Amino acid sequence: MSCKDTAKILPIIIMEKNLGIKWYQTIDSTNSQANRELADAPHGSVWVADFQTAGRGQRGNRWESKSAENLTFSILLRPTFLHPAQQFHISRIASLGVLRYLHDKGLDAKIKWPNDIYIGNKKICGMLIENSISTDKLSASIVGIGLNLNQRGFSSKLTNPTSLIMEKLSAEGNSDLPDKIYDRKDELSLLLGYIFTAYSELEEGYCKELEEEYHRNLYRLGEFHRFIEIDQDAPADIPVERISRGKEITARILGTDEYGCAIMEHISGEIKHYPFKGIRYVL
Ligand code: BTN
């Protein structure tokens, strides 16, 4: 795929297309279900769950979400116009879709590289993207999204979680908000509109604009902070907390390269590019 030069803002696609949405009360994981149906499901299929018994997170972690309080869903994209080396474009448009949705709610959301969404120092949304490659194309991309909407309390094991309702309460003080203020069907419909709009922009070649928007919304962009540099020989499926072979560094994120690696400047001035499993923030 090649990028266009000129800027063009596409209108938000409201969900007039009859997308195939399957909504489950309980399932192991919507990403796993999407994988099971991968061979026959068309582009744009969506699997949603009230509750996942084995919700999967990044780096082999679990994704925990109280039943029927939040959005846990997976979208199947078939971005065959992308080369496998361009797979970060999907991560970018998915992050921007969620980001635009949250900005529209009045929240100052940022993207914690590569695709966590943060409000301040708190995580409101996580993504698990699983790609399938066939020869020289990206044949399928399952974009799994967990967005916290109505949940007010989280397990103490999680690092700094938040939700839309918690952010609204903290912005408005102790106001008397109903328990489930956000209707999950309405919010899903809105959010899918934003994600498919960003996807259409990519499909039409507006990758420069998408790249710039992603860049200027990066969490802690250009600020020196502590990070753990992960030993690349550590087994890939071990949760990062259990990897002892990591070195603490002070560095700042300058942006991402064409493959989606984080470009980091160490305090010494050295510049290094890190793949997803190569570095993690110390929060
Ligand atoms: C992360 O660790 O931040 C990624 C979390 C991704 C969770 C979502 S919830 C819907 C989809 N199904 C899963 O099993 N995981 C993703």
Coordinates of C-alpha atoms and ligand atoms in Angstrom, one line a residue:
M1 CA 0.0 0.0 0.0
S2 CA 1.2 3.5 -0.7
C3 CA 0.3 6.7 1.1
K4 CA -1.4 9.8 -0.3
D5 CA 0.0 13.3 0.3
T6 CA -3.0 15.4 0.7
A7 CA -5.0 15.7 3.9
K8 CA -8.7 14.7 3.8
I9 CA -10.9 14.2 6.8
L10 CA -13.5 11.6 6.2
P11 CA -16.9 11.9 7.9
I12 CA -17.8 9.4 10.6
I13 CA -19.5 6.4 9.3
I14 CA -22.6 5.8 11.3
M15 CA -23.5 2.1 11.4
E16 CA -25.8 1.9 8.5
K17 CA -24.0 -1.1 7.1
N18 CA -25.5 -4.2 8.4
L19 CA -22.4 -5.5 10.2
G20 CA -22.5 -9.1 11.5
I21 CA -22.4 -8.7 15.3
K22 CA -22.7 -11.7 17.5
W23 CA -23.3 -10.9 21.1
Y24 CA -22.6 -13.7 23.7
Q25 CA -23.6 -13.8 27.4
T26 CA -20.6 -15.9 28.3
I27 CA -17.7 -17.1 26.1
D28 CA -14.1 -18.0 26.8
S29 CA -12.7 -15.1 24.8
T30 CA -14.1 -13.1 21.8
N31 CA -10.6 -13.3 20.2
S32 CA -10.6 -17.0 20.5
Q33 CA -14.2 -17.2 19.0
A34 CA -13.1 -14.9 16.1
N35 CA -10.1 -17.3 15.5
R36 CA -12.5 -20.3 15.5
E37 CA -14.7 -18.6 12.9
L38 CA -11.9 -17.0 10.9
A39 CA -12.1 -19.2 7.8
D40 CA -15.7 -18.2 6.9
A41 CA -16.3 -14.8 8.6
P42 CA -16.3 -11.7 6.4
H43 CA -14.5 -8.5 6.9
G44 CA -16.2 -6.4 9.6
S45 CA -17.6 -9.3 11.7
V46 CA -17.8 -8.5 15.4
W47 CA -18.0 -10.8 18.4
V48 CA -19.1 -9.2 21.7
A49 CA -19.3 -10.8 25.2
D50 CA -21.0 -9.8 28.4
F51 CA -18.5 -12.0 30.2
Q52 CA -15.3 -13.8 29.1
T53 CA -14.2 -16.8 31.2
A54 CA -10.7 -16.7 29.7
G55 CA -10.3 -13.1 28.4
R56 CA -6.8 -12.8 27.0
G57 CA -4.5 -9.8 27.4
Q58 CA -1.1 -8.9 26.1
R59 CA 2.1 -10.7 27.1
G60 CA 0.1 -13.8 28.2
N61 CA -1.9 -11.9 30.8
R62 CA -5.6 -12.3 31.6
W63 CA -8.1 -9.6 30.8
E64 CA -10.5 -9.1 33.7
S65 CA -13.8 -7.3 33.3
K66 CA -17.0 -7.5 35.4
S67 CA -19.9 -9.1 33.7
A68 CA -22.0 -6.8 31.5
E69 CA -20.3 -3.6 32.8
N70 CA -17.8 -2.9 30.0
L71 CA -17.1 -3.6 26.4
T72 CA -15.2 -6.7 25.5
F73 CA -15.3 -7.4 21.8
S74 CA -13.3 -8.5 18.7
I75 CA -13.5 -7.2 15.2
L76 CA -12.3 -9.1 12.1
L77 CA -10.6 -7.0 9.5
R78 CA -9.3 -8.3 6.2
P79 CA -6.6 -5.7 5.3
T80 CA -5.3 -7.5 2.2
F81 CA -4.0 -4.2 0.8
L82 CA -1.3 -4.3 3.5
H83 CA 2.0 -6.1 3.4
P84 CA 2.8 -8.2 6.5
A85 CA 5.6 -5.6 7.4
Q86 CA 2.9 -2.9 7.5
Q87 CA 0.8 -4.6 10.2
F88 CA 1.4 -1.8 12.7
H89 CA -1.1 0.3 10.6
I90 CA -3.9 -1.8 12.1
S91 CA -2.7 -1.2 15.7
R92 CA -2.6 2.5 14.8
I93 CA -6.1 2.8 13.4
A94 CA -7.6 0.8 16.2
S95 CA -5.9 3.0 18.8
L96 CA -7.0 6.1 16.9
G97 CA -10.6 4.9 16.7
V98 CA -10.8 4.4 20.5
L99 CA -8.9 7.7 21.1
R100 CA -11.3 9.7 18.9
Y101 CA -14.3 8.1 20.7
L102 CA -12.9 9.1 24.1
H103 CA -12.0 12.6 22.9
D104 CA -15.5 12.9 21.8
K105 CA -16.6 12.1 25.4
G106 CA -14.5 15.0 26.6
L107 CA -11.6 12.9 27.9
D108 CA -7.9 13.7 27.5
A109 CA -7.0 10.2 26.3
K110 CA -3.5 9.2 25.1
I111 CA -2.0 6.2 23.4
K112 CA 0.5 4.3 25.5
W113 CA 2.7 2.7 22.8
P114 CA 1.8 0.5 21.1
N115 CA -2.0 0.4 21.8
D116 CA -3.0 0.9 25.4
I117 CA -5.3 3.8 25.9
Y118 CA -4.7 5.9 29.0
I119 CA -6.4 8.8 30.8
G120 CA -3.7 10.5 32.8
N121 CA -1.7 7.6 34.3
K122 CA -4.6 5.2 34.2
K123 CA -5.5 2.5 31.7
I124 CA -9.0 2.6 30.3
C125 CA -8.6 0.3 27.3
G126 CA -6.4 -2.5 26.2
M127 CA -6.1 -4.3 22.8
L128 CA -5.0 -7.7 21.7
I129 CA -4.4 -7.8 17.9
E130 CA -3.8 -11.2 16.2
N131 CA -2.7 -11.1 12.6
S132 CA -2.8 -13.8 10.0
I133 CA -0.4 -13.6 7.1
S134 CA -0.6 -15.3 3.7
T135 CA 2.5 -15.0 1.5
D136 CA 2.9 -11.2 0.9
K137 CA -0.4 -9.9 2.5
L138 CA -2.1 -9.4 5.8
S139 CA -5.0 -11.7 5.2
A140 CA -6.8 -11.2 8.5
S141 CA -6.5 -9.1 11.6
I142 CA -8.5 -9.8 14.8
V143 CA -8.7 -6.7 16.8
G144 CA -9.7 -7.5 20.4
I145 CA -10.7 -4.6 22.5
G146 CA -11.5 -4.3 26.2
L147 CA -12.9 -0.8 27.1
N148 CA -13.9 -0.1 30.7
L149 CA -17.2 1.7 30.8
N150 CA -19.4 1.2 33.9
Q151 CA -17.0 -0.6 36.3
R152 CA -16.2 1.3 39.5
G153 CA -13.9 -1.1 41.3
F154 CA -11.1 -3.3 40.0
S155 CA -8.9 -6.0 41.4
S156 CA -5.9 -4.7 43.3
K157 CA -3.6 -6.8 41.1
L158 CA -4.2 -4.5 38.1
T159 CA -1.9 -1.5 37.5
N160 CA -3.9 1.8 37.5
P161 CA -7.2 0.8 35.9
T162 CA -10.0 3.3 35.2
S163 CA -13.3 3.4 33.4
L164 CA -15.4 6.0 31.7
I165 CA -17.7 6.2 34.8
M166 CA -14.8 6.6 37.2
E167 CA -13.4 9.4 35.0
K168 CA -16.8 11.1 34.9
L169 CA -17.2 10.9 38.6
S170 CA -13.7 12.3 39.3
A171 CA -14.4 15.2 36.8
E172 CA -17.8 16.0 38.3
G173 CA -17.2 15.3 42.0
N174 CA -19.6 13.2 44.0
S175 CA -22.5 13.5 41.7
D176 CA -25.3 10.9 41.9
L177 CA -24.8 8.9 38.7
P178 CA -26.9 5.8 38.0
D179 CA -25.0 2.5 38.2
K180 CA -24.8 1.7 34.5
I181 CA -24.8 5.1 32.9
Y182 CA -23.3 3.9 29.6
D183 CA -25.5 1.7 27.4
R184 CA -23.1 -0.8 26.0
K185 CA -25.0 -1.3 22.7
D186 CA -25.0 2.4 22.0
E187 CA -21.4 2.8 23.0
L188 CA -20.3 -0.1 20.9
S189 CA -22.1 1.3 17.9
L190 CA -20.4 4.7 18.3
L191 CA -17.0 3.1 18.9
L192 CA -17.3 0.8 15.8
G193 CA -18.1 3.9 13.8
Y194 CA -14.9 5.6 14.8
I195 CA -12.8 2.4 14.2
F196 CA -14.2 1.7 10.8
T197 CA -13.8 5.4 9.8
A198 CA -10.1 5.2 10.8
Y199 CA -9.8 2.0 8.8
S200 CA -11.4 3.6 5.7
E201 CA -8.9 6.5 6.0
L202 CA -6.1 3.9 6.0
E203 CA -7.6 2.0 3.1
E204 CA -7.8 5.3 1.1
G205 CA -4.1 5.9 1.7
Y206 CA -4.2 8.7 4.3
C207 CA -1.5 7.0 6.4
K208 CA 0.6 10.2 6.8
E209 CA -2.2 11.9 8.6
L210 CA -2.9 8.8 10.7
E211 CA 0.7 8.5 11.6
E212 CA 0.9 12.2 12.7
E213 CA -2.3 11.9 14.8
Y214 CA -1.0 8.8 16.5
H215 CA 2.4 10.5 17.1
R216 CA 1.0 13.7 18.7
N217 CA -1.3 11.6 21.0
L218 CA 1.5 9.4 22.4
Y219 CA 1.5 9.1 26.2
R220 CA 4.6 10.6 27.7
L221 CA 5.9 11.7 24.3
G222 CA 9.4 13.3 24.7
E223 CA 9.5 13.0 28.5
F224 CA 12.2 11.1 30.3
H225 CA 10.9 8.3 32.4
R226 CA 12.0 4.9 33.7
F227 CA 11.6 1.9 31.5
I228 CA 12.5 -1.8 31.7
E229 CA 14.6 -3.0 28.7
I230 CA 13.5 -6.7 28.3
D231 CA 16.0 -9.4 27.6
Q232 CA 15.1 -10.6 24.1
D233 CA 16.1 -14.1 24.9
A234 CA 13.4 -14.5 27.5
P235 CA 10.5 -16.8 26.4
A236 CA 7.9 -14.8 24.6
D237 CA 4.8 -16.3 26.4
I238 CA 5.9 -15.4 29.9
P239 CA 4.1 -12.5 31.5
V240 CA 6.6 -9.6 31.7
E241 CA 6.3 -9.4 35.5
R242 CA 7.9 -12.8 35.7
I243 CA 10.8 -12.0 33.6
S244 CA 13.7 -11.2 35.8
R245 CA 16.2 -10.5 33.1
G246 CA 15.3 -6.8 32.5
K247 CA 17.4 -3.7 33.0
E248 CA 16.0 -0.4 34.2
I249 CA 16.8 2.5 32.0
T250 CA 15.8 6.2 31.8
A251 CA 14.7 7.1 28.3
R252 CA 12.1 9.0 26.4
I253 CA 9.9 7.9 23.5
L254 CA 10.4 10.0 20.4
G255 CA 7.9 8.2 18.1
T256 CA 7.6 5.0 16.2
D257 CA 9.4 3.7 13.1
E258 CA 7.8 2.3 9.9
Y259 CA 7.5 -1.1 11.6
G260 CA 5.8 0.3 14.7
C261 CA 8.9 -0.1 16.9
A262 CA 9.3 2.5 19.6
I263 CA 12.1 4.9 18.9
M264 CA 13.7 5.6 22.3
E265 CA 16.3 8.1 23.3
H266 CA 18.3 7.0 26.3
I267 CA 19.4 9.6 28.9
S268 CA 22.9 9.1 27.5
G269 CA 21.8 10.3 24.1
E270 CA 21.8 6.8 22.5
I271 CA 18.9 6.1 20.2
K272 CA 17.4 2.6 20.0
H273 CA 14.4 1.0 18.3
Y274 CA 12.4 -1.5 20.4
P275 CA 9.8 -4.0 19.3
F276 CA 6.8 -4.5 21.5
K277 CA 8.3 -7.1 23.7
G278 CA 11.6 -5.2 24.0
I279 CA 10.6 -2.6 26.5
R280 CA 8.0 -1.7 29.0
Y281 CA 7.1 1.4 31.0
V282 CA 7.6 1.6 34.7
L283 CA 4.4 3.2 36.0
Ligands
BTN1 C1 -4.2 -5.9 27.2 O1 -3.6 -6.7 27.9 O2 -4.1 -4.7 27.4 C2 -5.1 -6.4 26.1 C3 -6.5 -6.7 26.5 C4 -7.4 -7.1 25.4 C5 -8.7 -7.6 26.0 C6 -9.7 -7.8 24.9 S1 -11.3 -8.1 25.6 C7 -11.9 -8.6 24.1 C8 -10.9 -9.5 23.4 N1 -10.9 -10.9 23.8 C9 -9.9 -11.2 24.5 O3 -9.7 -12.4 25.0 N2 -9.0 -10.2 24.7 C10 -9.5 -9.0 24.0

